[in-house]
Structure formats: C-alpha cells, structure tokens
Amino acid sequence: MLQNIRFFALVSAFVFTALPAAHSAQAGEAKIKVEKPVKDFGEVRPHQVFNFSYKFKNAGTSTLKINRVQSTCGCTVPELNKKEYAPGEEGEIKVRYTSSQREGPVTKHLYIHSNDESNPRFALKIKSNTVLKISVQPKRVELSLVEDNAGFEYIKVTSKDGKKFKITGIKCRNKAFNFNYSKDASKEHMITADVDSKALQDSLNGVITINTDHPDCGVVSATFQTLPLYSASPARIIVQDAAPGLITKREVWIKSNYGKSVEIAESQSKNGYMSCKTKQKRDAMTKLMVEIEAPEEKGGSRYFTDELELKINDEHTLDVKCSGWFKR
C-alpha cells in the first residue's frame, strides 16, 4: 500500500512538473496589431488617387508570417515587401487607392492572411465619399425603338460649384449615337443626339461617358436603357434531373413590348435538343410549348445547353436558352 502511494506521488509530481513546460511551448503565438485598420478619406473627387500605408506590429511571442494581402477590387492595390516579422517587429502595407467615379459613400476591404490563429483574416477598411461638382440630368435615359429619334431628348450637365467648364468629349460603346454639344466653357451644357434606332437594337443598354475639363470633376456619366421589341418569359429554361432521351415540356410566352402582333415564322435549335411544338396567340402575346430532349451524356459532363432561335414577324430574332443537369 505504501509503495502504491509513493508511486502515485512520483507520477503526480512528474505530470505537474511537465505541465508548465508544455503550456509554455503552446503559448508562443503570432498576433497582428494594426495601428489604424480603418482609413477614411472623407469627401473626395471621382478617380482621385491616394497613396498611403497601414502600419502594423507583431504583438505576439512567435514569428508572424503573412501569406498575402487580399484586395477585393482593382481600385485598391496593396504592396507588402516582407512576409515574416519577429515578435515586436513593425511593418507596413503600402496601398494605392483610386476613388469611385460614382457619387456617394464607398467602403472597400483588404484582408491580411497570416498565421495569427485568433484572426487569420484580418480586415482593413477604406472609406470615401465621392462628391461630384457636376450634376447630370437625367441620370438614366429611357429610350424607345418605335419613337422618333428613339425618344432621346437631351442630357443636361450643370456645374454645382459655379465654375465654368468645357465638355472635352463624349464616349459610348454603342455606335447608334451622334452627340451634339457646345465646346465653349459654360456653367451648363445641353447635350442632344441623333439616334439610329436600328443600330440601337444591337446594344439596348449602356453608359454614356462625358469628359470635362472641370478641375474637380473630369468625368461624369449617364446610363441609357431601351425596351426591346420582344421579350420571352422565361428567357431561360432550367432542366434538372435530366436523363438521355427524356423530354421536358415548358410553356414560354413571347410578348411584344410595343403592342404589335407576334407571329413566329420559324424556330431553329442550335444543338438540336429544343423544339417548338404548339403556338397559341393572345393579343400582343404568343404562348409556345417548348420541348427539350436531353442528349446522351458526353465525357462525363453533367451539364448541357441549347438555344432556340425564334424568327418573329419575319424581321426579328429572339433566343430562348436552356440549361440542363443530368440526374445522379
């Protein structure tokens, strides 16, 4: 009995003596501490460029290892020259930030990925509020494919701080617009345009970029949106749990957005999986019964696609798309 007590005491002494050493081995850890994790620039100009740094310190007792600094957009570019920092060592992350062109408050994020177990993805913030010294009205131009000149009236560009400015150019990817404006300096400019409605059908929506020589607002923009001649509902058919040869039927409505009759003159499947079986007219709409026959699986792919091209009133084409997944 006495021998058992002595053995237990010896084992207990060994265990409790070893515990502090084991705890000490686990206690060494890296810990990142950023001096000011939020950078707020307040009111800024559009596309204003800032170069600044986040200063940080390894507040832990083990080497801090930074794997990477992640940016969430192209307007924020971080730079870190060194990746390992001893306990107590300081470092900095250099950042180049370009403010937004759009008016209003913006918050961007950067993330420091490191071996700090308590915060392996340390979040940094950049805040700014873009203030435009030039107003644009309307900000969105609503266009029509059946009205004269597509319904385009004007875009008014006005100085908000009383400074005169020149319009140095207007850009738009859509070639349907021929813009007219004065090249003289003024507090207010009226922009008109000659619009080719046929060319507008190639790109119904987009952005009109207006360049100026205003010292605090070099670029402003307006968007344009055009109602298409016809639309399909649904525009995409989803087929789930498909099997080779299995036919899926779906109703699709084709609508004229300008009150015209809808005559489906022809339909053609791109990959041969879709077909138009029945048609039912109702005012400015036509109901179609579309059948999708799932193909054979190829190369182990679980996915197939197709497009059904509809020729409407012998003058316009509209696509109904299909995406399918095979059953597993």
XYZ file of C-alpha atoms in Angstrom:
328
model
C 0.000 0.000 0.000
C 2.792 2.398 0.950
C 4.594 1.554 -2.305
C 1.426 2.402 -4.298
C 1.109 5.795 -2.576
C 4.767 6.590 -3.275
C 4.355 5.604 -6.946
C 1.240 7.823 -7.319
C 3.029 10.756 -5.710
C 6.010 10.301 -8.029
C 3.795 10.188 -11.155
C 1.793 13.223 -9.964
C 4.955 15.219 -9.368
C 6.204 14.366 -12.858
C 2.913 15.350 -14.509
C 2.571 18.685 -12.696
C 6.245 19.488 -13.317
C 5.828 18.798 -17.040
C 2.622 20.876 -17.432
C 4.239 24.343 -17.264
C 6.769 23.322 -19.901
C 4.026 22.018 -22.200
C 1.959 25.188 -21.659
C 4.997 27.332 -22.371
C 5.553 25.540 -25.687
C 1.959 26.249 -26.745
C 1.941 29.839 -25.519
C 4.165 31.170 -28.313
C 1.870 32.590 -30.977
C 1.890 35.348 -33.579
C -0.539 38.235 -33.215
C -1.013 41.066 -35.684
C -1.938 44.512 -34.375
C -2.779 47.262 -36.892
C -2.405 50.851 -35.730
C -5.404 52.226 -37.680
C -7.314 49.477 -39.525
C -9.866 51.955 -40.946
C -8.759 54.694 -43.359
C -11.441 57.325 -44.013
C -10.685 59.914 -46.708
C -13.993 61.748 -46.293
C -15.171 63.715 -49.339
C -13.138 63.017 -52.488
C -13.181 63.728 -56.209
C -14.047 60.956 -58.682
C -10.997 58.906 -59.729
C -8.811 60.637 -57.144
C -5.650 58.642 -56.383
C -4.310 58.187 -52.830
C -1.083 56.535 -51.691
C -0.919 55.620 -48.006
C 0.188 52.886 -45.588
C -1.271 50.681 -42.879
C 1.243 50.301 -40.042
C 1.181 47.096 -38.026
C 3.130 45.247 -35.360
C 3.644 41.648 -34.330
C 2.285 41.822 -30.783
C 2.746 38.078 -30.254
C 5.595 35.926 -28.988
C 6.232 33.953 -32.181
C 7.151 34.896 -35.759
C 4.281 36.492 -37.683
C 4.013 35.059 -41.193
C 1.856 36.973 -43.685
C 0.836 34.789 -46.607
C -0.772 37.527 -48.687
C -2.765 40.754 -48.602
C -6.030 40.306 -50.477
C -7.710 43.132 -52.392
C -11.403 42.898 -53.266
C -11.278 45.136 -56.352
C -8.886 46.675 -58.862
C -9.241 50.154 -57.363
C -7.241 49.058 -54.298
C -3.679 47.818 -54.864
C -1.700 46.652 -51.782
C 2.069 46.150 -51.588
C 3.974 44.197 -48.919
C 7.739 43.804 -49.289
C 8.329 41.466 -46.349
C 6.316 38.486 -45.124
C 7.901 37.426 -41.798
C 8.097 39.573 -38.647
C 9.750 38.725 -35.331
C 7.943 39.392 -32.022
C 7.721 43.156 -31.505
C 8.780 43.937 -35.084
C 6.835 46.566 -37.022
C 5.897 46.698 -40.702
C 3.689 48.497 -43.189
C 1.381 47.707 -46.082
C 1.534 50.302 -48.838
C -1.743 50.899 -50.667
C -2.704 52.751 -53.825
C -6.412 53.615 -53.784
C -8.445 55.183 -56.592
C -11.779 56.688 -55.570
C -15.011 55.716 -57.274
C -16.388 57.552 -60.281
C -19.907 57.149 -58.922
C -21.293 59.649 -56.475
C -21.847 58.575 -52.882
C -20.158 56.752 -49.979
C -17.985 53.701 -50.663
C -16.332 51.140 -48.377
C -13.602 48.848 -49.697
C -11.874 45.981 -47.881
C -8.414 44.483 -47.715
C -7.624 41.254 -45.873
C -4.325 40.244 -44.268
C -3.950 36.455 -44.364
C -1.461 35.323 -41.713
C -0.653 32.692 -39.084
C -2.387 34.728 -36.364
C -4.701 31.970 -35.129
C -7.027 34.399 -33.355
C -7.542 36.449 -36.545
C -6.139 34.660 -39.620
C -8.007 37.030 -41.996
C -7.538 40.487 -40.528
C -9.901 43.016 -42.170
C -8.828 46.509 -43.227
C -11.254 49.172 -44.448
C -11.012 52.117 -46.826
C -13.866 54.625 -46.777
C -14.557 57.596 -49.017
C -17.463 59.699 -50.212
C -17.291 60.727 -53.863
C -18.749 64.200 -54.399
C -19.434 65.310 -57.963
C -19.091 69.010 -58.734
C -21.176 68.474 -61.872
C -24.759 67.193 -61.965
C -26.241 65.134 -64.800
C -29.962 65.061 -65.589
C -31.451 62.672 -66.337
C -29.044 60.136 -64.879
C -30.849 57.399 -66.793
C -32.160 57.988 -70.313
C -35.196 55.871 -71.225
C -35.280 55.058 -74.954
C -37.827 53.514 -77.310
C -37.364 51.565 -80.547
C -40.573 52.931 -82.100
C -40.427 56.654 -81.256
C -38.754 59.273 -83.414
C -35.048 59.562 -82.584
C -35.602 56.689 -80.105
C -37.254 59.199 -77.761
C -33.912 60.854 -76.918
C -34.490 64.454 -75.775
C -31.409 65.823 -74.006
C -28.898 65.398 -71.203
C -28.278 68.497 -69.078
C -24.851 68.842 -67.461
C -24.591 71.577 -64.802
C -21.806 72.963 -62.598
C -22.674 72.666 -58.902
C -19.899 74.961 -57.664
C -20.446 77.788 -60.154
C -17.271 77.117 -62.150
C -17.426 77.173 -65.927
C -16.181 74.080 -67.725
C -15.888 72.584 -71.195
C -17.079 69.227 -72.437
C -13.968 67.683 -73.968
C -15.592 64.552 -75.355
C -18.444 62.051 -75.079
C -17.960 58.294 -75.387
C -20.378 55.405 -75.775
C -19.699 51.856 -76.962
C -22.971 51.822 -78.846
C -22.454 53.408 -82.282
C -26.125 54.423 -82.538
C -25.478 57.870 -81.020
C -24.147 61.001 -82.715
C -23.851 63.547 -79.892
C -24.223 67.302 -80.322
C -22.882 69.796 -77.771
C -21.119 73.158 -77.433
C -17.349 73.146 -76.983
C -17.384 76.530 -75.241
C -16.911 76.916 -71.478
C -20.191 77.291 -69.605
C -21.847 76.567 -66.259
C -24.474 74.489 -68.058
C -24.416 72.330 -71.180
C -27.272 70.755 -73.143
C -26.380 67.540 -74.964
C -28.584 66.245 -77.750
C -28.089 63.256 -80.018
C -29.129 61.819 -83.351
C -30.009 58.184 -82.661
C -30.065 55.325 -85.164
C -32.840 53.089 -83.804
C -31.749 50.122 -85.908
C -28.185 50.270 -84.567
C -29.602 50.731 -81.064
C -31.069 47.202 -81.211
C -27.543 45.755 -81.182
C -26.937 47.131 -77.677
C -30.073 48.190 -75.845
C -28.437 49.328 -72.600
C -25.182 51.064 -71.786
C -23.267 54.023 -70.403
C -22.674 57.486 -71.852
C -19.383 58.874 -70.511
C -18.943 62.656 -70.524
C -15.411 64.034 -70.167
C -14.885 67.611 -68.951
C -12.054 69.973 -68.055
C -13.541 70.787 -64.627
C -10.597 70.644 -62.167
C -12.560 68.632 -59.588
C -14.805 66.545 -61.824
C -13.191 65.296 -65.000
C -15.727 62.568 -65.764
C -19.479 62.147 -65.287
C -21.856 59.673 -66.861
C -25.445 58.778 -67.639
C -26.913 55.387 -68.450
C -29.401 54.551 -71.184
C -31.981 51.782 -71.194
C -34.083 50.610 -74.129
C -37.170 48.416 -74.053
C -36.624 45.533 -76.523
C -39.120 44.876 -79.316
C -39.956 41.434 -77.933
C -39.243 39.507 -74.756
C -39.540 35.877 -73.668
C -40.811 34.645 -70.309
C -38.971 32.655 -69.150
C -35.944 33.656 -71.200
C -34.052 30.587 -69.905
C -35.455 27.134 -69.205
C -33.831 25.116 -66.413
C -33.999 21.319 -66.614
C -32.986 19.312 -63.542
C -32.638 15.553 -63.083
C -32.435 15.055 -66.854
C -31.849 11.645 -68.428
C -30.817 10.850 -72.031
C -33.920 10.834 -74.248
C -36.188 12.216 -71.504
C -38.444 15.005 -72.844
C -39.251 18.052 -70.716
C -42.087 20.409 -71.706
C -42.245 24.095 -70.769
C -44.583 26.968 -71.612
C -42.860 30.080 -72.946
C -44.637 33.387 -73.563
C -43.379 35.692 -76.323
C -44.538 39.279 -75.790
C -44.424 42.376 -77.974
C -43.393 45.291 -75.757
C -44.872 47.790 -78.215
C -48.323 46.286 -78.763
C -47.641 44.549 -82.081
C -48.894 41.106 -83.040
C -46.472 38.222 -82.552
C -46.084 35.765 -85.422
C -43.468 33.022 -85.004
C -42.354 32.461 -88.578
C -39.576 29.977 -87.862
C -37.721 28.293 -84.994
C -34.309 26.636 -85.017
C -32.378 24.810 -82.287
C -28.646 25.452 -82.074
C -27.744 21.987 -80.727
C -30.887 20.100 -81.725
C -32.255 19.490 -78.215
C -35.094 22.066 -78.278
C -38.196 22.262 -80.467
C -41.324 24.417 -80.661
C -44.438 22.213 -80.808
C -47.562 24.373 -80.384
C -48.441 28.040 -80.627
C -51.350 29.982 -79.186
C -51.873 33.687 -79.922
C -53.384 36.168 -77.468
C -53.371 39.904 -78.327
C -49.713 41.039 -78.351
C -48.515 37.698 -76.964
C -47.975 34.162 -78.203
C -47.736 31.073 -75.988
C -45.317 28.373 -77.094
C -44.931 24.816 -75.886
C -41.209 24.126 -75.968
C -39.865 20.574 -75.690
C -36.325 19.748 -74.571
C -34.987 16.255 -75.244
C -31.933 15.596 -73.096
C -28.940 14.355 -75.129
C -26.589 11.491 -74.364
C -24.012 12.288 -71.697
C -20.631 13.070 -73.199
C -17.261 12.869 -71.496
C -18.761 12.521 -68.053
C -20.280 16.023 -68.202
C -23.397 16.541 -66.088
C -24.377 19.690 -67.934
C -25.870 20.547 -71.338
C -27.093 23.746 -73.009
C -29.046 24.799 -76.059
C -30.630 27.867 -77.654
C -33.889 28.051 -79.596
C -33.802 30.903 -82.105
C -37.244 32.299 -82.911
C -37.852 34.404 -86.011
C -40.652 36.844 -85.243
C -42.741 38.598 -87.921
C -40.024 37.754 -90.497
C -37.858 40.608 -89.217
C -36.603 39.983 -85.694
C -34.924 37.088 -83.874
C -35.227 36.200 -80.201
C -33.391 33.428 -78.331
C -34.810 31.170 -75.628
C -31.973 29.461 -73.757
C -31.869 26.134 -71.948
C -29.563 24.786 -69.228
C -29.857 21.183 -68.067
C -28.268 18.908 -65.455
C -28.281 15.120 -65.612
C -29.604 13.119 -62.697
C -27.070 11.492 -60.385
